[in-house]
Coordinates of C-alpha atoms in Angstrom, one line a residue:
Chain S
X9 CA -40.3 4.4 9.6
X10 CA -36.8 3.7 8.2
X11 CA -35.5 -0.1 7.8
X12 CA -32.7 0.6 6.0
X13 CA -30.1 3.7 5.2
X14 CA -27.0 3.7 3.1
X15 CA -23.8 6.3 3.0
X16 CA -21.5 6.5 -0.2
X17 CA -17.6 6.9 1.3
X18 CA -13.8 6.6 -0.3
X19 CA -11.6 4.3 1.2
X20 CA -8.8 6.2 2.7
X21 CA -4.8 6.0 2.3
X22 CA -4.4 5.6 6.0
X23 CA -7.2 2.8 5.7
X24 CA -5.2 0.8 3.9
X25 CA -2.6 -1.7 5.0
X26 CA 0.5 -3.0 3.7
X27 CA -1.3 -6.0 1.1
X28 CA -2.8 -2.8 -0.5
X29 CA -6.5 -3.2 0.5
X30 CA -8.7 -2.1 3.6
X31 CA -7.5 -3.2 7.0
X32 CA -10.6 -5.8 8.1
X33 CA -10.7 -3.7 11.0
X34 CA -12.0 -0.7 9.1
X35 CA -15.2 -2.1 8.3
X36 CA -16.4 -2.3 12.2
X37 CA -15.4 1.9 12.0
X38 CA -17.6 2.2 9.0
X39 CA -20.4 0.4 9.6
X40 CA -20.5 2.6 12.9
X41 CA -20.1 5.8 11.2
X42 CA -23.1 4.1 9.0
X43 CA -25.3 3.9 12.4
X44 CA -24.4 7.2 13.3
X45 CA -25.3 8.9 10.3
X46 CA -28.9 6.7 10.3
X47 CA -29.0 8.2 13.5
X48 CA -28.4 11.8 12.5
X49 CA -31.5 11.2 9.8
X50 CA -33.9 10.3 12.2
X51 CA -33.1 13.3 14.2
X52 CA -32.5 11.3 17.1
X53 CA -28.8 11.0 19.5
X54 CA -27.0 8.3 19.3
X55 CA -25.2 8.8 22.4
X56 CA -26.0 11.3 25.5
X57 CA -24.4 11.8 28.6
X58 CA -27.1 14.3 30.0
X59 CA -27.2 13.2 33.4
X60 CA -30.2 11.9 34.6
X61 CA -30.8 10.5 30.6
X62 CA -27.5 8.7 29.4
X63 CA -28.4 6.8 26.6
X64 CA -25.7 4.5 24.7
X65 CA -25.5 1.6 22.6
X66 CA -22.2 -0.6 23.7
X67 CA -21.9 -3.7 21.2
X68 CA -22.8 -7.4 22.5
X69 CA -21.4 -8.8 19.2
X70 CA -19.8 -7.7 16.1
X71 CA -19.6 -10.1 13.0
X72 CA -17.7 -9.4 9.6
X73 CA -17.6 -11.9 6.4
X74 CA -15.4 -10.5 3.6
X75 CA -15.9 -11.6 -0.1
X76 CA -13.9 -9.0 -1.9
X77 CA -11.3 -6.2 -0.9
X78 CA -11.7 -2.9 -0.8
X79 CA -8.7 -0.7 -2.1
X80 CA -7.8 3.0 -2.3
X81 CA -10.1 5.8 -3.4
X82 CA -12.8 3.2 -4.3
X83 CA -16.4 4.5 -3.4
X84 CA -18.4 2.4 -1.4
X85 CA -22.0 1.9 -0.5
X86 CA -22.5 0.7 2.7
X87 CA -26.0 0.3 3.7
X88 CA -27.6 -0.5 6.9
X89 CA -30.5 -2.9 7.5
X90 CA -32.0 -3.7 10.4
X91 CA -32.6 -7.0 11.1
X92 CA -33.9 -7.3 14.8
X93 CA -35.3 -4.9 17.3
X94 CA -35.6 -6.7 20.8
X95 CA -36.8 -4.3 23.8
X96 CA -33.4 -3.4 25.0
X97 CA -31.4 -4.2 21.9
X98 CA -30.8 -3.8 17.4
X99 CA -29.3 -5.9 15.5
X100 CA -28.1 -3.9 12.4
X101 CA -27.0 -5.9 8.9
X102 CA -24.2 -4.1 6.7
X103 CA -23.3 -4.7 2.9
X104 CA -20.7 -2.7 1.2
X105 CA -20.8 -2.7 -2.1
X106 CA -18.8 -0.2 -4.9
X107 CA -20.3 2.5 -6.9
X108 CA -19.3 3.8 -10.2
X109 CA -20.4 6.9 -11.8
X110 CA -22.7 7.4 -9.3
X111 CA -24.2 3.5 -9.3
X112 CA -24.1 0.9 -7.3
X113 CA -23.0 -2.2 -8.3
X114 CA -25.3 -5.3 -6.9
X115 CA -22.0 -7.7 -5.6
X116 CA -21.8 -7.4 -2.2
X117 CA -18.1 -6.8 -1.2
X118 CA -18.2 -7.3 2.5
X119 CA -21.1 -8.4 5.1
X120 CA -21.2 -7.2 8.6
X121 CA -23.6 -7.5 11.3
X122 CA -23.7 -5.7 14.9
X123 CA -26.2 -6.3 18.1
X124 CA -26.1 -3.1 20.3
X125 CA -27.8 -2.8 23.5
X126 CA -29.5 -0.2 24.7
X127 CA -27.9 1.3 28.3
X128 CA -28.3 4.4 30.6
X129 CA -26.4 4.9 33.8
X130 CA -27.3 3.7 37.1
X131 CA -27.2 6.0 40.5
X132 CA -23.8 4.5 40.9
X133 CA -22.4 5.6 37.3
X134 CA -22.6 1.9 36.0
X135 CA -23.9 1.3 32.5
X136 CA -27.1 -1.0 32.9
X137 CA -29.4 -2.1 29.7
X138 CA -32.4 -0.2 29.7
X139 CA -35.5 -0.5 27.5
X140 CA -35.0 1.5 23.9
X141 CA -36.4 5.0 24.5
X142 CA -40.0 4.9 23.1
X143 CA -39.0 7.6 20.8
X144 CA -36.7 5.7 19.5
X145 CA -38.6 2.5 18.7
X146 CA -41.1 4.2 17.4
X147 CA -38.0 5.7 14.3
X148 CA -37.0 2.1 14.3
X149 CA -38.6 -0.8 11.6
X150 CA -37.1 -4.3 11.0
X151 CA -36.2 -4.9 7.3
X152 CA -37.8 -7.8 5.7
X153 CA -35.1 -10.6 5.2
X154 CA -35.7 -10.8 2.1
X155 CA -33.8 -7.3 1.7
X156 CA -30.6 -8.9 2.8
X157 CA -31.1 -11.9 1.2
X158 CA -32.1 -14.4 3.5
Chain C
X7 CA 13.4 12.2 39.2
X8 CA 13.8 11.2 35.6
X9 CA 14.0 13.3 32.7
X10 CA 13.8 10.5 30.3
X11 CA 11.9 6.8 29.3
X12 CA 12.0 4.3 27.2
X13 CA 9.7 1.6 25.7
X14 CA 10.0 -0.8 23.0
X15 CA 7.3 -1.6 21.0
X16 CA 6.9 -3.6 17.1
X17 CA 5.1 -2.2 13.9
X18 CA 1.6 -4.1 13.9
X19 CA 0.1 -5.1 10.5
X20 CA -2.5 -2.9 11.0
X21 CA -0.3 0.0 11.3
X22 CA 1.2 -0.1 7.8
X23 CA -0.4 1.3 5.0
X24 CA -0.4 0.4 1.4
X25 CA 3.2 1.9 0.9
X26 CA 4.8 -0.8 3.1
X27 CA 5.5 1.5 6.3
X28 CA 4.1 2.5 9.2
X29 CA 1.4 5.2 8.9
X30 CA 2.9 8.8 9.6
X31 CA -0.5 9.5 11.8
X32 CA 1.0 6.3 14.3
X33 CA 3.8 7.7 15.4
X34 CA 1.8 9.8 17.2
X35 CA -0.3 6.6 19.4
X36 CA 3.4 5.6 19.9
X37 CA 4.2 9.0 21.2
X38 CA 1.1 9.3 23.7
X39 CA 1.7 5.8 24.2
X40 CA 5.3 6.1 26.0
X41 CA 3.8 9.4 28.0
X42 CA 1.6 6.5 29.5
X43 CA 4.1 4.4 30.2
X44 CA 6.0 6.7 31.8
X45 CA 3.9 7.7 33.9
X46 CA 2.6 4.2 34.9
X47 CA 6.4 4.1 35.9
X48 CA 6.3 6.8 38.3
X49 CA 3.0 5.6 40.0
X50 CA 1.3 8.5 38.6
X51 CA -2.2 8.8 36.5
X52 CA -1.8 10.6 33.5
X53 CA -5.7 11.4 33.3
X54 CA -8.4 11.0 36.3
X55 CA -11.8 11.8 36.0
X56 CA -12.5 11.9 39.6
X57 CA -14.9 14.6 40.7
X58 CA -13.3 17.3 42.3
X59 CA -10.0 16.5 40.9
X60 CA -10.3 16.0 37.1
X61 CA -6.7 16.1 35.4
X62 CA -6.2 15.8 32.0
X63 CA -3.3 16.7 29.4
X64 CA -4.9 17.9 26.0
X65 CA -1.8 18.2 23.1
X66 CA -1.8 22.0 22.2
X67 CA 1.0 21.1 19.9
X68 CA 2.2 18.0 18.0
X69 CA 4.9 17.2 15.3
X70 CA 7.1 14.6 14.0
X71 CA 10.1 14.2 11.4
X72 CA 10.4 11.5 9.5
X73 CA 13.7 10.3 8.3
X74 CA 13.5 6.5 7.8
X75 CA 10.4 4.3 7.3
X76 CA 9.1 1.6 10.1
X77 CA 8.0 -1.8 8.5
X78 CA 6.1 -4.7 9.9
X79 CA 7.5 -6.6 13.1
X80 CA 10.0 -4.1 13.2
X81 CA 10.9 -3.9 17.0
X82 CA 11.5 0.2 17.9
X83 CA 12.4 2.0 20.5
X84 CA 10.9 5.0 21.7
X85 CA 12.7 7.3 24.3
X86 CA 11.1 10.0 25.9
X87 CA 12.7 13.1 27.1
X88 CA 11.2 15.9 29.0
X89 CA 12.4 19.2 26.8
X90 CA 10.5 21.8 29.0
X91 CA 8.7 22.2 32.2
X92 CA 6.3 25.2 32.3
X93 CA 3.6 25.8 35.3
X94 CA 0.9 24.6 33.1
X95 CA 2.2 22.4 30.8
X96 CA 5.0 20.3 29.4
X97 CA 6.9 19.6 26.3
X98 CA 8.8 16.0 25.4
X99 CA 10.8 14.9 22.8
X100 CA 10.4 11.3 21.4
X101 CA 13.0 9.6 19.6
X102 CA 12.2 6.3 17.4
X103 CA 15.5 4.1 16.9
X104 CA 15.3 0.4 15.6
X105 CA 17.1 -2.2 18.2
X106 CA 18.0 -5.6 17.0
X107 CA 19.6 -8.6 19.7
X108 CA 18.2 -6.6 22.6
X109 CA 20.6 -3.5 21.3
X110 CA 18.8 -0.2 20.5
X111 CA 20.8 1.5 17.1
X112 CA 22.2 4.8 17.2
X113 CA 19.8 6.1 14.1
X114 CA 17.1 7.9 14.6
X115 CA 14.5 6.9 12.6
X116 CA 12.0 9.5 13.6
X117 CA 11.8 12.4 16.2
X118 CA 8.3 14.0 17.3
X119 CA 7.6 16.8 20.1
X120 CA 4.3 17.2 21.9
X121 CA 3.4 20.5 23.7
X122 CA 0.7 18.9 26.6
X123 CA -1.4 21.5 28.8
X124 CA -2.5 20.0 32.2
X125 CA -6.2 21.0 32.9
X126 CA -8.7 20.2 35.0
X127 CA -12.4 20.6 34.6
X128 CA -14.4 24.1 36.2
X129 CA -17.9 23.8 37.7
X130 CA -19.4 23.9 34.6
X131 CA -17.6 20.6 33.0
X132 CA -15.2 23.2 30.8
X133 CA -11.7 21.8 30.5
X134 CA -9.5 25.2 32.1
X135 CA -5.6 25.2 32.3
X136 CA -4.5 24.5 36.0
X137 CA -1.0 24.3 37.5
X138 CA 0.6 21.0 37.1
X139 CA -0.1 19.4 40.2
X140 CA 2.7 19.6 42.8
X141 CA 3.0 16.0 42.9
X142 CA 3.3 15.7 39.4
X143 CA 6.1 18.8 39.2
X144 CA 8.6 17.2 41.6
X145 CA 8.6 14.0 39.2
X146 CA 9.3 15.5 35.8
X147 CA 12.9 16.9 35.4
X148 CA 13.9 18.1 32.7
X149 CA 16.5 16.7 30.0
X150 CA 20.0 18.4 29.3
X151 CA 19.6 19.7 25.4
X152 CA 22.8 17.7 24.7
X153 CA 20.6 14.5 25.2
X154 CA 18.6 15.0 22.2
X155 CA 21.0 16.7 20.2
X156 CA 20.9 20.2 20.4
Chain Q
X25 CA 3.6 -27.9 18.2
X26 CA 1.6 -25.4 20.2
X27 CA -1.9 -24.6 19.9
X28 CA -2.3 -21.6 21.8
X29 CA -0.3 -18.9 22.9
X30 CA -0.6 -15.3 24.7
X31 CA 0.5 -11.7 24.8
X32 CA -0.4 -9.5 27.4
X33 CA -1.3 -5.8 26.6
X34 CA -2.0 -2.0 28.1
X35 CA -5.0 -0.6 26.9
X36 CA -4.1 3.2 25.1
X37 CA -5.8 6.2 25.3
X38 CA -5.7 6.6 21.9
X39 CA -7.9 3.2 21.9
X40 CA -10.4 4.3 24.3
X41 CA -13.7 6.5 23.2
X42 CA -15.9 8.7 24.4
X43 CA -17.9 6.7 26.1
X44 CA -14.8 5.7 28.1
X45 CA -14.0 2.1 26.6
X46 CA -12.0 0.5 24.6
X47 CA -13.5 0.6 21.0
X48 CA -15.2 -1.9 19.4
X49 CA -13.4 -2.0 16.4
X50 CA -9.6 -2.3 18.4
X51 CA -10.4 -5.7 19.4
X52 CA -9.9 -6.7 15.7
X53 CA -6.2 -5.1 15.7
X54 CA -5.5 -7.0 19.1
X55 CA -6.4 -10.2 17.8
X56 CA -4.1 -9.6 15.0
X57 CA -0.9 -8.3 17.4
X58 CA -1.8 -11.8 19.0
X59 CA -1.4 -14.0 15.7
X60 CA 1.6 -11.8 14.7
X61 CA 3.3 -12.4 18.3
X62 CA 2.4 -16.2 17.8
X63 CA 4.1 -16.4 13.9
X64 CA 7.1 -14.3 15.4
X65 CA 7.6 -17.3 18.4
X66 CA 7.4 -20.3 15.9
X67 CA 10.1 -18.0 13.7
X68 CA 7.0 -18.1 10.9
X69 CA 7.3 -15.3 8.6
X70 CA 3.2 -14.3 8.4
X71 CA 3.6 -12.5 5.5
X72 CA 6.0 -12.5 2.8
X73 CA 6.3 -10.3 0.0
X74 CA 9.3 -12.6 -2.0
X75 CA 8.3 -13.0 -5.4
X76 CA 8.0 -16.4 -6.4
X77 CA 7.1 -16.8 -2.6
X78 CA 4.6 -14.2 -1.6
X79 CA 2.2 -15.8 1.2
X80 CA -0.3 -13.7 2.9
X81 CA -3.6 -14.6 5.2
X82 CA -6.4 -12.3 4.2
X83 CA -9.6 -12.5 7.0
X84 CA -12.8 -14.0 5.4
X85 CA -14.5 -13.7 8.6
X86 CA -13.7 -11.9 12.1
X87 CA -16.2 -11.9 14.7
X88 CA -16.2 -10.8 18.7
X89 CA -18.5 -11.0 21.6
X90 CA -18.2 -8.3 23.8
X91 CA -19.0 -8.6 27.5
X92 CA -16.9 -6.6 29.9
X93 CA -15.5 -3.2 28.9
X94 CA -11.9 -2.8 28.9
X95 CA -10.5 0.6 30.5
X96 CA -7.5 2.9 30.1
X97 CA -4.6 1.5 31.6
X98 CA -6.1 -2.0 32.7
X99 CA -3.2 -4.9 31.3
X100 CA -5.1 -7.4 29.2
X101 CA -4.0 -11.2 28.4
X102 CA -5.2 -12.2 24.6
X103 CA -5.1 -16.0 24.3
X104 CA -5.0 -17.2 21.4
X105 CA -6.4 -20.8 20.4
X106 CA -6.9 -22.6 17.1
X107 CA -10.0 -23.8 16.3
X108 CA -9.4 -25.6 13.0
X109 CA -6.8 -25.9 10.7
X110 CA -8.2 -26.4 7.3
X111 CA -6.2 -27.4 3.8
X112 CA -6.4 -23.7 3.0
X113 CA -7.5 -21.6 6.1
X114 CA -6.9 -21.5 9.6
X115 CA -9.4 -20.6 12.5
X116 CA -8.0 -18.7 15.4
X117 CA -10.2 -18.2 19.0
X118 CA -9.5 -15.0 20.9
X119 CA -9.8 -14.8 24.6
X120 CA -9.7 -11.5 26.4
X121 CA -8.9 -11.6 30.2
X122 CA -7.7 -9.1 32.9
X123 CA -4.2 -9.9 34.5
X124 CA -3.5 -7.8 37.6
X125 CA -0.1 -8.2 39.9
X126 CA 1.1 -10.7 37.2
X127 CA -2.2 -13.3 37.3
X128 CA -4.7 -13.8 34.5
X129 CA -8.3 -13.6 36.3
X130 CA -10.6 -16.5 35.1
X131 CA -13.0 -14.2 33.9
X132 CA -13.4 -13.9 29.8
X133 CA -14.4 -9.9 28.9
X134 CA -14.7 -10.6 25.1
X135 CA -13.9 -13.6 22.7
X136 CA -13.1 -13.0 18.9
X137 CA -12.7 -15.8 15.9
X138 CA -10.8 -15.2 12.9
X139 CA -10.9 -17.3 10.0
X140 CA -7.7 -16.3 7.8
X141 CA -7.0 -18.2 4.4
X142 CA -3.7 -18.6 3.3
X143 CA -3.2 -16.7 -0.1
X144 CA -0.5 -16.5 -2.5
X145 CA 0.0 -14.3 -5.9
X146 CA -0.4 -15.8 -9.7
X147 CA 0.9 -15.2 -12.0
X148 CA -1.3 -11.2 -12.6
X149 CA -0.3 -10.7 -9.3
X150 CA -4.0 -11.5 -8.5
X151 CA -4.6 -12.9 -5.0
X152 CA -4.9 -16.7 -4.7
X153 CA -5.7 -19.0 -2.3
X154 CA -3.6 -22.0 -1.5
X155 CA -2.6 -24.7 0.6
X156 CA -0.6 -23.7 3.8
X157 CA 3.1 -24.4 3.6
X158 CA 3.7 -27.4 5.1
X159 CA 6.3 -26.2 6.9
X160 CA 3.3 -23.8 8.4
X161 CA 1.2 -26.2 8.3
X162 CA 3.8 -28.3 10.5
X163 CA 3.6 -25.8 13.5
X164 CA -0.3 -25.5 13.9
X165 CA -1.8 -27.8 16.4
X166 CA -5.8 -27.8 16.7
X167 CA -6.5 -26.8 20.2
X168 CA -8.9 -29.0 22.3
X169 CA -12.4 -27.8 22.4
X170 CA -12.6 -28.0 26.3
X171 CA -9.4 -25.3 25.9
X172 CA -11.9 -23.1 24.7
X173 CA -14.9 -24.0 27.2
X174 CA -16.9 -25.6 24.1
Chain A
X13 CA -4.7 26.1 -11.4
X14 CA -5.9 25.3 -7.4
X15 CA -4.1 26.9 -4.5
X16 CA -6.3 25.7 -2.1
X17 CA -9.3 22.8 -1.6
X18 CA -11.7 21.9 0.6
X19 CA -13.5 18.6 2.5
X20 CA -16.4 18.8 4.5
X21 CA -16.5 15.6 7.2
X22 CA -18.1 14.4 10.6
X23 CA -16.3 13.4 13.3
X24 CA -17.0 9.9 14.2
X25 CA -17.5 7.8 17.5
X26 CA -14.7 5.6 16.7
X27 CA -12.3 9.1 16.6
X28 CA -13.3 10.3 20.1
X29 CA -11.2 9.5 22.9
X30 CA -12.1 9.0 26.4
X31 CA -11.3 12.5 26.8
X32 CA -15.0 12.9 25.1
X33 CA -12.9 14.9 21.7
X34 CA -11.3 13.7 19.0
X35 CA -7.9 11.8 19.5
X36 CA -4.6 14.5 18.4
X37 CA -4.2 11.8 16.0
X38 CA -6.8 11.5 14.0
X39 CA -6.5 15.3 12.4
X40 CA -3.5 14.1 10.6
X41 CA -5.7 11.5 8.7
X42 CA -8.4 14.0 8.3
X43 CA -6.0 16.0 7.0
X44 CA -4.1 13.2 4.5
X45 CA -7.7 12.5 3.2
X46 CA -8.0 16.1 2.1
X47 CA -4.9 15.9 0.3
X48 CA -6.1 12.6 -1.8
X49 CA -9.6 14.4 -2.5
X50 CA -7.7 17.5 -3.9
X51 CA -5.4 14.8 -6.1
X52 CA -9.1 13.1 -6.7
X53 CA -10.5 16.7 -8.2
X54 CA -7.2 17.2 -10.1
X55 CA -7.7 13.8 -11.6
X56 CA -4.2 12.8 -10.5
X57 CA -3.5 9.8 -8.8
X58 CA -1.7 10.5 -5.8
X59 CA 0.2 7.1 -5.4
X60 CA 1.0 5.1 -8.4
X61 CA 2.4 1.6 -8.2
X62 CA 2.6 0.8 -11.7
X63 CA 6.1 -0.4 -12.6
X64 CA 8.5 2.0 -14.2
X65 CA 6.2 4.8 -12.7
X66 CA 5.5 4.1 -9.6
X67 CA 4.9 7.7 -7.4
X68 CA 4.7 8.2 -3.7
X69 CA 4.8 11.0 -1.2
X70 CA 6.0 9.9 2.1
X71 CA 5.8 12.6 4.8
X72 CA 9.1 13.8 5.9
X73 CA 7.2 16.2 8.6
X74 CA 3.9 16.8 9.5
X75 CA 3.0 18.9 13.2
X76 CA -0.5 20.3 13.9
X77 CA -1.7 23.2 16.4
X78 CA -4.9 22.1 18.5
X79 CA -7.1 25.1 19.7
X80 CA -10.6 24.0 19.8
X81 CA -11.3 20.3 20.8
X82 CA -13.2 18.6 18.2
X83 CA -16.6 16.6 18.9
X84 CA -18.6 13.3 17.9
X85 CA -21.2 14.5 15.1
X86 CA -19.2 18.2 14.3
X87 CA -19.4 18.9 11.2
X88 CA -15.9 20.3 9.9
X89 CA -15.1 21.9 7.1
X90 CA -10.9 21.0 6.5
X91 CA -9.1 23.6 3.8
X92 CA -5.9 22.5 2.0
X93 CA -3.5 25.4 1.3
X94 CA -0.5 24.9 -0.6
X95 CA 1.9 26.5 1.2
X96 CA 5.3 25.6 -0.5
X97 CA 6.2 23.8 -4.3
X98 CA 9.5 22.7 -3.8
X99 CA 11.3 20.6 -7.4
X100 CA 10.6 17.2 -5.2
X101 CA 8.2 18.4 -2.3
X102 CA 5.2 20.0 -1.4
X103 CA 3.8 21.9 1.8
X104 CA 0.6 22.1 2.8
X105 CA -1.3 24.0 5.1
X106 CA -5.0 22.7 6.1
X107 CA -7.2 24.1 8.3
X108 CA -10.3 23.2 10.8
X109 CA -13.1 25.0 11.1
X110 CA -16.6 24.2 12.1
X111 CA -19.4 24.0 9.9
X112 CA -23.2 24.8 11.0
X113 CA -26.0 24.9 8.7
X114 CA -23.5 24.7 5.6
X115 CA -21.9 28.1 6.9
X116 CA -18.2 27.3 7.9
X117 CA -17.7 29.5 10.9
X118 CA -14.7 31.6 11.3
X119 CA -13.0 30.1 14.2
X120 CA -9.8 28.1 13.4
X121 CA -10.1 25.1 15.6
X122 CA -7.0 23.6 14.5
X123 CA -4.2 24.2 12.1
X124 CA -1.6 21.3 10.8
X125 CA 0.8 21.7 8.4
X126 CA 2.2 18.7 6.4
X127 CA 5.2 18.4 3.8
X128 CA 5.5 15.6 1.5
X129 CA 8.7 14.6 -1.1
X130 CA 7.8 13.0 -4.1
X131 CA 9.5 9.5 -4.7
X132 CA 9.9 6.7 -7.5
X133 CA 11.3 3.1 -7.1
X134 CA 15.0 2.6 -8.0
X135 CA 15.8 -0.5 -10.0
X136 CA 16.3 -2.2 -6.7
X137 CA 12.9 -1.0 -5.2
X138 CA 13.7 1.5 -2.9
X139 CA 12.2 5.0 -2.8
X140 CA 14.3 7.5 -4.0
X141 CA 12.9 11.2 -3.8
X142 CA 12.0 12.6 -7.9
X143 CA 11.5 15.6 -9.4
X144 CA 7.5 16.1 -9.0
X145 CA 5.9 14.8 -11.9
X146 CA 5.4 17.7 -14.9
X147 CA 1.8 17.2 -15.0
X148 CA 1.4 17.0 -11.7
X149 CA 3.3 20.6 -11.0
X150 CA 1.6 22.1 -13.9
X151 CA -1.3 21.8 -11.5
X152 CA -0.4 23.3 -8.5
X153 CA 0.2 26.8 -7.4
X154 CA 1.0 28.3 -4.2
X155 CA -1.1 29.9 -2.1
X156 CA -0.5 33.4 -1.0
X157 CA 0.7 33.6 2.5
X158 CA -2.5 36.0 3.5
X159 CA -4.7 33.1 2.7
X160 CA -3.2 31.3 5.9
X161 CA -2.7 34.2 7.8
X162 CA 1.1 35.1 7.8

């Protein structure tokens, strides 16, 4: 049972704006394709549209705090952490942090956290928040807060 | 039953890149985006999703030249022009020009096609070519070569 | 000396995702169109490049609640409020409504915060932070709490 | 001396559309994150900002031909093929094709094709297009056109 995952990625051209360094913006698009790939580990969807057993994730709340900027062809860590399972929701922590030569370097660039909730669709089509899928909780373990520092 | 549409639009912050300019991949949102427009204009929807009567317009083919750079509250506009009707799909022309007071400048600062296939969706969910619908056709006219130059 | 102000916006295919929404992440770029739009109507340059002058406003925190989905097409007021106005940094709230036929409906479907610190460039050409121009600082008004329903 | 490269990448939830594929966009930044991975396995920077050298390659045209829709969690495999050296600009090819179990299948799903001048800054700081760099042409060769398939 995972609490945490981490995926190594280059900071791309078009990521970039005109001061030079990652838009702020990016780092909500990362720390999703960070979920995704946790996701792809555990062998579990993310998302399905199967009728009859939709399963998605919308975000309640998406928080990021920026210490240091990320600029062009850097590698970055970013690692996932998860920080709160509730019945129908997670609340993921992410820290990016750059690599060199394979390392990771321990200064924490930029902190983000997101709260997804767990929906399916009702008769109608409407997304309503549903209970995690008991194979999913079961892949799922809170981190200790002393991992991120708290 | 227009052949051509306008909108004006200005370069966002986060559509530059590190070079100064507007991203070369954004010119195609502003593309897309105009299509949109124009077809808010004519009281149509450009996709619907309603059972039975699923229309979409998937890009079979996309290009742009670039001849001048867009920069940062830069306020462009983009004119659409219908180059070709066929019975399945349809090809416009876009044409970026700065305007400053109100008064759109004769340069073109950039000049994209997109080749768009109207579809609908079969009994099994599979996207499949379909006629564009008739209400659609007697909309779209087609632009005189001369108004894009050729 | 205002302290609010609003754009209203279409929501773009190209900002939707598969699960039919706006993304997450777009929210972000919004709020940013919004604080552009507001610099542009005070005739505020938010980012110069000048040397000797260069002034920028890197995010150290963004953060958004999410809690009504925003669709394809639907027009969008984003209001934008400031919270604080500190020697260095300025806090911006973000209000997301739906206007249709013209009216803004009470209803909020997501509210960001920004917290942007005003930056120059020393003499390395190493990011700074300083106090905001005054003749910034001249144009910001603190918006009431009770504007922003706190 | 490479005629060719190639990435290996997932598509992401954030490049879907509501279309349930990824946006016509979005291949022109896979396909602009190729070309700085080949530069990154070259070990040549592909955008310098250092004064007196600075080096850029602003697109002058870029078009791509969509055949197979692209979906969240695909794995693609994206192959650079230099189609053109020119004494100030470069055409590419690049390729999509799908990836399963590490195989890359034979189906081309898409097929862009992007040319690129090479600039410098003049004494007033405007790009002006440059021979490409000696040690950066040492380094490329063209592909033969049976590689691409003409």
């Amino acid at each position: 049972m995972p609490s945490e995952f981490r995926i190594t990625r280059t900071v791309e051209f078009s990521e970039t704006d005109m001061a030079g360094i990652m838009h702020f913006s990016n780092f909500f698009r990362w720390m999703e394709a960070c979920e995704a790939a946790f996701y792809r580990s555990l062998d579990l969807p993310l998302i399905s549209f199967v009728p009859g057993n939709v399963v998605g994730w919308p975000r309640v709340k998406a928080s990021c705090e920026y210490k240091v900027p990320l600029r062009f062809n850097e590698v970055i860590e970013v690692k996932l952490l998860i920080k709160e399972v509730r019945s129908k929701a997670v609340v993921y922590i992410f820290q990016f942090r750059k690599t060199e030569a394979g390392q990771t370097l321990p200064v924490i660039l930029a902190q983000g956290e997101i709260a997804a909730v767990c929906v399916t669709s009702d008769a109608q089509g409407k997304m309503v928040a549903q209970p995690i899928p008991a194979d999913v909780r079961a892949k799922l373990e809170v981190a200790p807060p002393a991992a991120y520092g708290e």
